[in-house]
Short mmCIF file of C-alpha atoms in Angstrom, two decimals:
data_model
loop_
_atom_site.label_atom_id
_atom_site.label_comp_id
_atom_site.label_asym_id
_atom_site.label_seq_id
_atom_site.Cartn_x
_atom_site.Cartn_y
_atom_site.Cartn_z
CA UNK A 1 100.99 136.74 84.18
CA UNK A 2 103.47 134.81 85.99
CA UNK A 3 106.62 137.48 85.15
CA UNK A 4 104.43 140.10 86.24
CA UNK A 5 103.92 138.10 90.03
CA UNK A 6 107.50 137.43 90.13
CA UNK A 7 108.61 141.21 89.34
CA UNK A 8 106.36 142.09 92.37
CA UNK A 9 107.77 139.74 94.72
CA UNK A 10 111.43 141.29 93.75
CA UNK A 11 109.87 144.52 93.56
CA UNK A 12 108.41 143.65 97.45
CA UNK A 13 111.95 142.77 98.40
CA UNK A 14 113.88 145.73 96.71
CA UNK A 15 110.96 148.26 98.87
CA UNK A 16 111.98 146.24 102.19
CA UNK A 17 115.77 146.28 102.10
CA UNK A 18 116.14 149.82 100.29
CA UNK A 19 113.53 150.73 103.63
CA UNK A 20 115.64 149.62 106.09
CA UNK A 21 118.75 151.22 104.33
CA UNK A 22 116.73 154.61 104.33
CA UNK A 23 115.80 154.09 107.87
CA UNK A 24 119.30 153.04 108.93
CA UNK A 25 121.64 156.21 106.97
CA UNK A 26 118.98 159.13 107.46
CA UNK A 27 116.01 158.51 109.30
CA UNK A 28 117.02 158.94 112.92
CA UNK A 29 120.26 160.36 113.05
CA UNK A 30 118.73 163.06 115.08
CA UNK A 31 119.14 161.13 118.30
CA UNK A 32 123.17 161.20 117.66
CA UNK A 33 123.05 164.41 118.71
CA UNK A 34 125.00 163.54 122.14
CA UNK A 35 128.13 163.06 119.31
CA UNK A 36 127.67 165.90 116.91
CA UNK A 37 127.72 168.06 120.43
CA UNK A 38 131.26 166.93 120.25
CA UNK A 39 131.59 168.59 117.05
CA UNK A 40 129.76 171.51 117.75
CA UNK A 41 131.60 172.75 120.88
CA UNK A 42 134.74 172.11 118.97
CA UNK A 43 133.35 174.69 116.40
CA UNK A 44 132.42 177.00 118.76
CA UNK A 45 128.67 176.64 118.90
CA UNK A 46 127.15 178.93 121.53
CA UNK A 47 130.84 179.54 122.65
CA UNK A 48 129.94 183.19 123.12
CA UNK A 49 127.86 182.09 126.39
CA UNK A 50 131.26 181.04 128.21
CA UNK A 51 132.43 183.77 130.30
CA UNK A 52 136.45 183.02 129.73
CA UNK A 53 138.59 180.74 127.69
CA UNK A 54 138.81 178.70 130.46
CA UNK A 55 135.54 177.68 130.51
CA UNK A 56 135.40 177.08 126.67
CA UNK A 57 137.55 174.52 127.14
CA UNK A 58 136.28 172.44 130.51
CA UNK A 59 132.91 172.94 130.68
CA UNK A 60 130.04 175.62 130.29
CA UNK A 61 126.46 175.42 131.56
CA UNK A 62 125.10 177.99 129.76
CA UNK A 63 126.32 176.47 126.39
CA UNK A 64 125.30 173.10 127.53
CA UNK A 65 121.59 174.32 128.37
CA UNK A 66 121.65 175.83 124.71
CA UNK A 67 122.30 171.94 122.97
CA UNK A 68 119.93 170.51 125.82
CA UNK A 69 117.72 173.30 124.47
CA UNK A 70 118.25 172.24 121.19
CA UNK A 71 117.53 169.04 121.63
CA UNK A 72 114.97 168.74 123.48
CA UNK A 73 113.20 171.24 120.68
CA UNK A 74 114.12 168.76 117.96
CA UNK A 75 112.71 165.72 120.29
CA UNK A 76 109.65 167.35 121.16
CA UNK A 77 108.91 168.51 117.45
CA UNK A 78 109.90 165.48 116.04
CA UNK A 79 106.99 163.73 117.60
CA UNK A 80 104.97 166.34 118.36
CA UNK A 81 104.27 166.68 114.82
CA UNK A 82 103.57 162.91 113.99
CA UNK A 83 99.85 163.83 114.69
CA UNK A 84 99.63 166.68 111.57
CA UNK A 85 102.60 163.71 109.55
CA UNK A 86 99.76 161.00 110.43
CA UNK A 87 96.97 163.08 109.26
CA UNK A 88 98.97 163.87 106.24
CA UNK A 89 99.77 160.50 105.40
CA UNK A 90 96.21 158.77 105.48
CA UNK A 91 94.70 162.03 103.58
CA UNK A 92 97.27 162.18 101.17
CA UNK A 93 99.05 158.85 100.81
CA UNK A 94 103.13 157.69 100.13
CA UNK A 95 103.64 159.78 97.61
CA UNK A 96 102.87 163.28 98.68
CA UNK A 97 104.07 162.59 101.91
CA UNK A 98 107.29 161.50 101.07
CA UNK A 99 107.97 164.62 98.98
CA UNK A 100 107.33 166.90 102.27
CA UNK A 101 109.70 164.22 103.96
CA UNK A 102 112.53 165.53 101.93
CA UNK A 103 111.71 168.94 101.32
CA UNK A 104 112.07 169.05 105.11
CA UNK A 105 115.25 166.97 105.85
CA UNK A 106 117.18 168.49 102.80
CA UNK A 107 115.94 171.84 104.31
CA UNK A 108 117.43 170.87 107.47
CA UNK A 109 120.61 169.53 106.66
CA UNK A 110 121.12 172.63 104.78
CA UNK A 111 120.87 174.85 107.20
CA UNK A 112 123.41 172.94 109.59
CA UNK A 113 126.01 172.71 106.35
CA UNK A 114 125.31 176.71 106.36
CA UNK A 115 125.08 177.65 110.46
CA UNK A 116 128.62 177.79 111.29
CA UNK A 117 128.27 181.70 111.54
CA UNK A 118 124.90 181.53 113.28
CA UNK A 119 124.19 179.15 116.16
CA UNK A 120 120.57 180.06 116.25
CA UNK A 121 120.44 178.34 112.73
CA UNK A 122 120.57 174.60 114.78
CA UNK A 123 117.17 175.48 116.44
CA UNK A 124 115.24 175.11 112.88
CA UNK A 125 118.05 172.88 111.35
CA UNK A 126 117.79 169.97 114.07
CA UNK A 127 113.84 170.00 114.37
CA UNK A 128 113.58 169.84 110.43
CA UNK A 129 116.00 166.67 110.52
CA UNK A 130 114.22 165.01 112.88
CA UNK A 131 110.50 165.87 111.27
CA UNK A 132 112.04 164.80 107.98
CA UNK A 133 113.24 162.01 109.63
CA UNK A 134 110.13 160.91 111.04
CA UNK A 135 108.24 161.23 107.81
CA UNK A 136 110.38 158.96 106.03
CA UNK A 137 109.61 156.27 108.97
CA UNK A 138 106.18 156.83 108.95
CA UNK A 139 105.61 155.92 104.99
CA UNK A 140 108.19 153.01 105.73
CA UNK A 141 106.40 151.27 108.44
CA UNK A 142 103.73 150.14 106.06
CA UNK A 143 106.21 147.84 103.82
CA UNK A 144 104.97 145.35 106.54
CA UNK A 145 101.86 144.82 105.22
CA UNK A 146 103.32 143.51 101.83
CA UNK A 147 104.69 140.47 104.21
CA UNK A 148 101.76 139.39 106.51
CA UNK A 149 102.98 136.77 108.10
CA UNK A 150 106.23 139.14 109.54
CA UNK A 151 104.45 142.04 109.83
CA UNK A 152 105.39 143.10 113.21
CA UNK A 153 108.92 141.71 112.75
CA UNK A 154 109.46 144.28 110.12
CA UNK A 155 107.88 146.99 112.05
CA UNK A 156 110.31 146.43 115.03
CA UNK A 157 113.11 146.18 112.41
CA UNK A 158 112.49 149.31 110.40
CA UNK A 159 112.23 150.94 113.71
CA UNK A 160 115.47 149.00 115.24
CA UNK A 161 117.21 150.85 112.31
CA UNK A 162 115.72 154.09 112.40
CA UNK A 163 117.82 153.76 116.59
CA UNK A 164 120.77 152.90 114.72
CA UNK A 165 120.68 156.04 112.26
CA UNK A 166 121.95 157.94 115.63
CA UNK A 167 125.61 156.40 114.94
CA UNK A 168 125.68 158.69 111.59
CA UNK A 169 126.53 161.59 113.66
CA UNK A 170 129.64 159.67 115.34
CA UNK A 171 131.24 158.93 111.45
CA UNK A 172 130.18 162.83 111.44
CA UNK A 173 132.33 163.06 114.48
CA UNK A 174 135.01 160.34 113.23
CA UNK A 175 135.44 162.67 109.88
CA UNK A 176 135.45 165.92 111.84
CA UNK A 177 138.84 164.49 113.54
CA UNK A 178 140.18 163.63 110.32
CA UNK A 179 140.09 167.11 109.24
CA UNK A 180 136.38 166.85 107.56
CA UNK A 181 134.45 169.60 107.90
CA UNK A 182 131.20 169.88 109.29
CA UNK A 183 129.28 171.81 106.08
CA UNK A 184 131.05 169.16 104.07
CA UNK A 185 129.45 165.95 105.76
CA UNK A 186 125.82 167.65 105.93
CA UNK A 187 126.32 169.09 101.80
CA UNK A 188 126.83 165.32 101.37
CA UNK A 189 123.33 164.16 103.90
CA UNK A 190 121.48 166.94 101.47
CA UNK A 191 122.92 165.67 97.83
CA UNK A 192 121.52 162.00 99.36
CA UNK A 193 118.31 163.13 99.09
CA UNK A 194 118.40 162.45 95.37
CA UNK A 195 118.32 158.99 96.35
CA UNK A 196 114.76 159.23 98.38
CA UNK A 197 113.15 160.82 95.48
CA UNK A 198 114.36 157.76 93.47
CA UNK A 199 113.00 155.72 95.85
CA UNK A 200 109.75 157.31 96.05
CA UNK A 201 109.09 157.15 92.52
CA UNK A 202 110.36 153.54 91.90
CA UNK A 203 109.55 151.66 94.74
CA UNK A 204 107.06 153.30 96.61
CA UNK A 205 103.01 153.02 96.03
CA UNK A 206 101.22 156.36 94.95
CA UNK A 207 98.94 156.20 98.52
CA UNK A 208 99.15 153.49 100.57
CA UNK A 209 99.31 149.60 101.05
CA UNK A 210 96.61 147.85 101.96
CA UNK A 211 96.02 145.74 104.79
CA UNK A 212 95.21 142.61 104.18
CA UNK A 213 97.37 142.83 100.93
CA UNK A 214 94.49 141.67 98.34
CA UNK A 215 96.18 139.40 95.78
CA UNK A 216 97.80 140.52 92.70
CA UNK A 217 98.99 143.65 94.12
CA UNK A 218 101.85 145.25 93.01
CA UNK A 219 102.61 149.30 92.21
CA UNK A 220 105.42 151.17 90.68
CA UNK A 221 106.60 150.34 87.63
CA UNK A 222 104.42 147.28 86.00
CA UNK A 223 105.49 145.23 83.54
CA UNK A 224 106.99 147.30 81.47
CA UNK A 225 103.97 150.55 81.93
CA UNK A 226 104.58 153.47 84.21
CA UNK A 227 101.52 152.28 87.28
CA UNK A 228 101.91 154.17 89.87
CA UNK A 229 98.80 152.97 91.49
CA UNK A 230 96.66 152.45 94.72
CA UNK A 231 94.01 149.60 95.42
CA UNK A 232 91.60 150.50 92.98
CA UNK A 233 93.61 149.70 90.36
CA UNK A 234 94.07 145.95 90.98
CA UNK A 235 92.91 143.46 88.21
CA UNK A 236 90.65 141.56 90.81
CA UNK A 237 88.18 144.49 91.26
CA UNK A 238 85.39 142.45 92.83
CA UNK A 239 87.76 140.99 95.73
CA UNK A 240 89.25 144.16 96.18
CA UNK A 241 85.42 145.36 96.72
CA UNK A 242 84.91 142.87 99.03
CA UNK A 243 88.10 143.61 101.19
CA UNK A 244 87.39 147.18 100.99
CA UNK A 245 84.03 147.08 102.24
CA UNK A 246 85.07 144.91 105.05
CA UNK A 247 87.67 147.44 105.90
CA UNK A 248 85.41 150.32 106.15
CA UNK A 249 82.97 147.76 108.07
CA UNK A 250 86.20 147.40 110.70
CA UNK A 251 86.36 151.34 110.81
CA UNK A 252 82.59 151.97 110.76
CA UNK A 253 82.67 150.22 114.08
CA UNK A 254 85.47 151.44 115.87
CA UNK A 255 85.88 155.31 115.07
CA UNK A 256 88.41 157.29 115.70
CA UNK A 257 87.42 158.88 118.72
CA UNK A 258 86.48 155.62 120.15
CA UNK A 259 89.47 154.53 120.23
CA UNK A 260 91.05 157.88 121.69
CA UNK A 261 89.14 157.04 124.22
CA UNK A 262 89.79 153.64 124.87
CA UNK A 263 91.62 152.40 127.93
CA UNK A 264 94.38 150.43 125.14
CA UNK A 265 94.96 154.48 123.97
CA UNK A 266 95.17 155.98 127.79
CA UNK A 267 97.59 153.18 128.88
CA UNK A 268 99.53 152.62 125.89
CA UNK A 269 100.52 156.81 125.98
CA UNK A 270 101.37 156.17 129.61
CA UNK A 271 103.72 153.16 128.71
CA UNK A 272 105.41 155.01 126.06
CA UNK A 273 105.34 158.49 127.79
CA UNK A 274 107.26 157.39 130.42
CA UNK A 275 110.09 155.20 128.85
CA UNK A 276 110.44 158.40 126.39
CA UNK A 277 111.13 160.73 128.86
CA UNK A 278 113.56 158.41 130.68
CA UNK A 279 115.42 157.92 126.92
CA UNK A 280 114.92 161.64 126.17
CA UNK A 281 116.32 162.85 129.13
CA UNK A 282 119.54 160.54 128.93
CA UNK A 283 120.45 161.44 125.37
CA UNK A 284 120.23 164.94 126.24
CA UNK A 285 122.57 165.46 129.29
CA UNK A 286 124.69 162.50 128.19
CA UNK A 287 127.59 165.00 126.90
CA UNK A 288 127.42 167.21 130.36
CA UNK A 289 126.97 163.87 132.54
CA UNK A 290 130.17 162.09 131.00
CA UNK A 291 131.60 165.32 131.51
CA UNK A 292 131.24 165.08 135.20
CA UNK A 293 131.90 161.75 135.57
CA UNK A 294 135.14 162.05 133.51
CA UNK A 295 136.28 165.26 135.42
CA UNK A 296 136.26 167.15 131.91
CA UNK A 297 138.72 164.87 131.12
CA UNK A 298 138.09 165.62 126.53
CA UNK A 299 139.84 162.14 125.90
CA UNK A 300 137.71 160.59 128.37
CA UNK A 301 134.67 162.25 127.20
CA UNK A 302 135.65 161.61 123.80
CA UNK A 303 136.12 157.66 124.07
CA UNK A 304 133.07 157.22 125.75
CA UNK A 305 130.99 158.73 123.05
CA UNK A 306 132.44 156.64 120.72
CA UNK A 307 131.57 153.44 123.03
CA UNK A 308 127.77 155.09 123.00
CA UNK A 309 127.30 156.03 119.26
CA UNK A 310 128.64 152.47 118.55
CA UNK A 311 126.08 150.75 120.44
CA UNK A 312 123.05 152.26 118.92
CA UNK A 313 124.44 150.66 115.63
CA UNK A 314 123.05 147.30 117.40
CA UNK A 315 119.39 148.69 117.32
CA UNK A 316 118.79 147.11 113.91
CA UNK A 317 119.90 144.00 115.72
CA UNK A 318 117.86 144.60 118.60
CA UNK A 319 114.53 145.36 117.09
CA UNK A 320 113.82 142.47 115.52
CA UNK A 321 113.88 140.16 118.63
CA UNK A 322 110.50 142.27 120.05
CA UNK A 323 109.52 141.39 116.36
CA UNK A 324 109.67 137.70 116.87
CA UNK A 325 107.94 137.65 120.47
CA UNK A 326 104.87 139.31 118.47
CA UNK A 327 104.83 137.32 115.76
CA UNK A 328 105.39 134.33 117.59
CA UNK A 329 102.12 132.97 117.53
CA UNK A 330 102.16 133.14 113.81
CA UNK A 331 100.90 130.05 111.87
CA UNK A 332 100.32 128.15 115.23
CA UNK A 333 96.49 126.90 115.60
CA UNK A 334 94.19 129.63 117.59
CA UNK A 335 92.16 128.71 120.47
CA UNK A 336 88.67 127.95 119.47
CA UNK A 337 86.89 131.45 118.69
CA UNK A 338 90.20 133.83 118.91
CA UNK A 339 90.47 136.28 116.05
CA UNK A 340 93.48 136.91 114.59
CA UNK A 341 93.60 140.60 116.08
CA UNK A 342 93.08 138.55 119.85
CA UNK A 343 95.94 136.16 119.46
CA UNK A 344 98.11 139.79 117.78
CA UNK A 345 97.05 141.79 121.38
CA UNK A 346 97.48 138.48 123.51
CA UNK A 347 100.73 138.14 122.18
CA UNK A 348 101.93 141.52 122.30
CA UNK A 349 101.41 141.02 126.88
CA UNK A 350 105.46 139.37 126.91
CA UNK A 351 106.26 141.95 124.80
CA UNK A 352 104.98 145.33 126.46
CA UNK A 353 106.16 143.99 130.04
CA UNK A 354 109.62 143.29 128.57
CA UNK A 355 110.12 146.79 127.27
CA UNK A 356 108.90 148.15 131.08
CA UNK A 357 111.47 145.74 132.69
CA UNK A 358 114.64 146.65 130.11
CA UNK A 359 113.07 150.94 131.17
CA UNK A 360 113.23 149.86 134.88
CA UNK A 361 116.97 148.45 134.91
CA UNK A 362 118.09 151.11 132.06
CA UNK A 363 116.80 153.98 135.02
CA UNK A 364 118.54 152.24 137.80
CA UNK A 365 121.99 152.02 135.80
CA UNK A 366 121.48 156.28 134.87
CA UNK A 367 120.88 156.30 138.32
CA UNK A 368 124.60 154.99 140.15
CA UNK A 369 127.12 157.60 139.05
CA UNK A 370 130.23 155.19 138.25
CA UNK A 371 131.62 155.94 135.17
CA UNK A 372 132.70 152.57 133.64
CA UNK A 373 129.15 151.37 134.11
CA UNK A 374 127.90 153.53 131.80
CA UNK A 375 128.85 151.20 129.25
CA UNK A 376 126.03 148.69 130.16
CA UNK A 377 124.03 151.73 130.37
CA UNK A 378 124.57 152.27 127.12
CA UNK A 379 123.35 148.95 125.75
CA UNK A 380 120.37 148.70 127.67
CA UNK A 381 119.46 152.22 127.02
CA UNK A 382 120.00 151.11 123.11
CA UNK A 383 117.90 147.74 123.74
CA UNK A 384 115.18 149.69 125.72
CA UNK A 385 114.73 152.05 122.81
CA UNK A 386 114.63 149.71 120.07
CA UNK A 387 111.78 147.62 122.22
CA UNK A 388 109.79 150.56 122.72
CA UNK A 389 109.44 152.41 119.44
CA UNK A 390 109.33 149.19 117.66
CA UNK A 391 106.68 147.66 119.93
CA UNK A 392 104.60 151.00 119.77
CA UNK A 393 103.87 150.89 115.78
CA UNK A 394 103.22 147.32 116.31
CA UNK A 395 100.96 147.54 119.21
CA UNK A 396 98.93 150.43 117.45
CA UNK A 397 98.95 148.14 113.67
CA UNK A 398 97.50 145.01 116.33
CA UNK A 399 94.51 147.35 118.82
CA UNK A 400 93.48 149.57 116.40
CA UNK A 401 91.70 149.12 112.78
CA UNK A 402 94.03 150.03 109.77
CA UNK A 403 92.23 153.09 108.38
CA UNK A 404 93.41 154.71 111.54
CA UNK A 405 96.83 154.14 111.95
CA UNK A 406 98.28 157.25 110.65
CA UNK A 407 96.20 159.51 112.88
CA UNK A 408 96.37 157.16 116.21
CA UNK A 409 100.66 156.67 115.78
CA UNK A 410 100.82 160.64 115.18
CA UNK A 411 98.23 161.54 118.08
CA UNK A 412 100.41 159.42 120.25
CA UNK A 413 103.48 160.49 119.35
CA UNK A 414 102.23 163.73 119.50
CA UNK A 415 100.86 163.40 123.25
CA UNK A 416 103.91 161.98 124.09
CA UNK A 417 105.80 164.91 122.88
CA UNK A 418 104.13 167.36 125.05
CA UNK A 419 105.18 164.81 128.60
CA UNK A 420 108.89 165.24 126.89
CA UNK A 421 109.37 168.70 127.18
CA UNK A 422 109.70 168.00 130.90
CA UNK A 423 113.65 167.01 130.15
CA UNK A 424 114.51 170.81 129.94
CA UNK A 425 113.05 171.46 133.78
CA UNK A 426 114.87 168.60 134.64
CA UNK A 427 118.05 169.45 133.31
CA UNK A 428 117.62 172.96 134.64
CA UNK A 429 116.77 171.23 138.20
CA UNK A 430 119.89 169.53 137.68
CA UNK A 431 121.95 171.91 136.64
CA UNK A 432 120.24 174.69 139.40
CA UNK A 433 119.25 173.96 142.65
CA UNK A 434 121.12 170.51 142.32
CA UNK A 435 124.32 171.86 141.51
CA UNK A 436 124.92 169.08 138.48
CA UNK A 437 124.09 166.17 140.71
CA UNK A 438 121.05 164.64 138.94
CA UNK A 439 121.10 161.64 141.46
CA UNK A 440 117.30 162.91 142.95
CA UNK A 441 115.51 163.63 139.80
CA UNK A 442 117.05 160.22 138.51
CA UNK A 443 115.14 158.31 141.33
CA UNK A 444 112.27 160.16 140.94
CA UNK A 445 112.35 158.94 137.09
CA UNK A 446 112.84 155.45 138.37
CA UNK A 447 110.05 155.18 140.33
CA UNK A 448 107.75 156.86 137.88
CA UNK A 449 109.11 153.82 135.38
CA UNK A 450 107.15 151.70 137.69
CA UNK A 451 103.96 152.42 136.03
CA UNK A 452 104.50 151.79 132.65
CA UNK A 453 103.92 148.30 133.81
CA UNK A 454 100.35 149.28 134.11
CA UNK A 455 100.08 148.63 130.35
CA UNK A 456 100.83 144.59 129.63
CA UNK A 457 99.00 144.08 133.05
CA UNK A 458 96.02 145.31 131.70
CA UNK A 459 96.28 143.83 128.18
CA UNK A 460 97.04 140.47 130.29
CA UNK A 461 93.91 141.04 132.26
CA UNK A 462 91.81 142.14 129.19
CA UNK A 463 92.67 139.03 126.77
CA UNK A 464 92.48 136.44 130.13
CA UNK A 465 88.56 138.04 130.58
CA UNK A 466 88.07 137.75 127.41
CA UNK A 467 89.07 134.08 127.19
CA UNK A 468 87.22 133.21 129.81
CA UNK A 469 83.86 134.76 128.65
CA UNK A 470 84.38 133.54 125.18
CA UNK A 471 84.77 129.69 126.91
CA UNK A 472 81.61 130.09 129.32
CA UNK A 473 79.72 130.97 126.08
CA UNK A 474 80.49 127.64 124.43
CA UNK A 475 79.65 125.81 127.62
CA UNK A 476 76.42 127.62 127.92
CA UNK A 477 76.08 127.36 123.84
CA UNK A 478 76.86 123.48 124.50
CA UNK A 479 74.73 122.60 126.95
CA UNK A 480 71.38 124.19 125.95
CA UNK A 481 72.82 122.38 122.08
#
């Protein structure tokens, strides 16, 4: 019926923009963790590890290698875990998923609201924001399949916003100086979580949605009838057949350890590897490095984590712009004999060699220690990050079959994770045998940037082969006609 079409389109809408709202207030707010730091040392986290009062308030290594420690725990887990939150997902669809989502972040954020007599506490408490986090991205990413045509576009953007979550933890901050505590902003994060299980019961499918979106779809609530439902519930069983069987068709030929093994798998997790690293490693020392470059000057310190947490707000703004240069192509005429999927990975080249660039000049800026440059550090470092988690969804939705998503985003976050865990030698180089200069280890980083480029070369040289063959086929094909 025609009010039952139009209630899906609104109910399509309502799923995208409560998504990004979700992805934007909770999602990420993890990587804020260079301002709730702020908050932290003014609570007297780890203060014990300061040999005088002195130190407590200039600076103290060994409580700065305990919220490196801490973070780099949270990072590493956060992704590492996407392979088990991937596997989990596919196996067990939205539904399920989501409800370990926020069983995990609520866990988390109670534990912070509750570890102002136990430091230890932020170990758990941090990694179960960011796996909760992740979660909720991970069953948000496929909204984009209930808009083909901007698929990517809203893969970049839901992943632009889940960057800009990080600026939670300065209004955390903000409050704190107002006289807000810090168990009364993270009782508030936890009481929010009433508003995900909403969500997941009202506006999120029961498994998963499809790709292609068959016609007719819809889930949730329907006309008037609780149907929470997944594809085999659509009116139009025999096209749903059809799709379905040309789905597992896709996935019968390209298994999953085929593509583990592919050179777009090996590459890809070298492109993102990388650029994570780099990001990783700057979010994690940015409170000690601002420290030194401010001469433990607290206002100083103070203003320029401000300027930082306010930039990542402009992820959300940023995303969406890698989003365009993928879907670009979209509803243009193909060359004669490109698929769809070959015009997605031919267009994704500009895209992946972009992000390398934006790593390349983002490394060199960490890299010269003036202080008031750190402010266009801060919004390429924002850019870089929005380009590269965005454009790593997308490229895995575009080179890989759909069935396998789930696993092949969580196996790569996952690998990823374990080349992360490298920030804490490098802050311990740094703050060791370096004596706090990181200038060495921040060329070395720069260098090693250089072959994430590696990646969109080889996707250029892949698709131009490819071409090529395909147009000395229909020469051969023409002349023998």
């Amino acid at each position: 019926p025609f009010g039952c079409v139009v209630g899906s389109k609104l109910r399509f809408w309502l799923t995208l923009v409560s998504g990004m709202l979700e992805c934007l207030c909770f999602a990420g707010v993890v990587f804020g963790f260079a301002s709730l730091v702020f908050v932290l040392k003014e609570d007297g986290f780890f203060s014990e590890l300061c040999i005088s009062n002195l130190e407590i308030n200039s600076n103290c290594t060994s409580q700065d290698e305990q919220f490196s420690l801490v973070f780099t725990i949270a990072s590493f887990l956060n992704n590492f875990l996407s392979l088990v939150n991937g596997f989990l997902f596919d196996r067990f669809g939205t539904f399920m998923t989501r409800l370990l989502a926020i069983f995990v972040y609520t866990t988390g954020t109670l534990l912070v609201a509750f570890s102002t007599e136990l430091s230890l506490m932020l170990f758990p408490a941090l990694s179960c924001i960011g796996v909760g986090g992740m979660l909720l991205l991970i069953t948000n990413m496929q909204v984009g399949n209930l808009f083909p045509a901007h698929r990517s576009t809203i893969i970049t953007i839901y992943n632009g916003a889940f960057d800009s979550s990080s600026a939670v933890f300065l209004l955390i901050k903000v409050l704190h100086e107002q006289g807000v505590s810090l168990r009364s902003s993270f009782l508030f994060l936890s009481i929010c979580s009433i508003i995900h299980l909403m969500r997941t019961v009202l506006l999120m499918p029961k498994t998963h949605i499809p790709h292609p979106l068959p016609d007719s779809y819809t889930y949730g609530v329907n006309c008037g009838r609780a149907n929470a439902y997944d594809v085999e519930q659509i009116d139009d069983r025999r096209e749903v057949m059809m799709r379905s069987q040309k789905l597992l068709s896709i996935c019968s030929v390209r298994s999953f350890q085929s593509c583990v093994l592919s050179w777009f798998f090996l590459w890809h997790l070298v492109w993102l590897s990388i650029m994570q690293l780099r990001l990783y490693l700057f979010i994690g020392t940015l409170n000690p490095t601002l420290e030194r470059l401010a001469n433990n000057d607290p206002g100083l310190v103070s203003r320029y984590t401000n300027a930082f947490a306010m930039t990542q707000l402009c992820g959300v703004l940023c995303a969406p712009w890698n989003g365009f240069l993928l879907d670009r192509h979209k509803g243009k005429p193909r060359a004669a004999g490109e698929t769809e999927q070959e015009a997605d990975l031919r267009s994704s080249c500009l895209s992946l060699f972009l992000t390398s660039l934006q790593s390349l000049v983002f490394s060199v800026c960490v890299s010269i220690p003036v202080l008031p440059l750190q402010y266009l550090t801060f919004i390429l470092q924002v850019l870089n990050r929005s380009f590269l988690y965005g454009g790593n969804a997308a490229f895995i939705s575009i080179a890989f079959p759909a069935c396998h998503f789930g696993k092949l985003y969580g196996l790569m976050m996952s690998l990823s994770a374990v080349f992360s865990l490298l920030q804490y030698p490098c802050f311990s180089l740094v703050k060791g045998p370096l004596g706090g200069n990181p200038f060495y280890v921040d060329v070395t980083l720069t260098l090693l940037t250089l072959l994430a480029f590696i990646h969109p070369a080889y996707i250029f040289v892949h698709s131009r082969n490819r071409a090529q063959k395909k147009f000395s086929s229909s020469w051969v094909y023409f002349f023998f006609l």
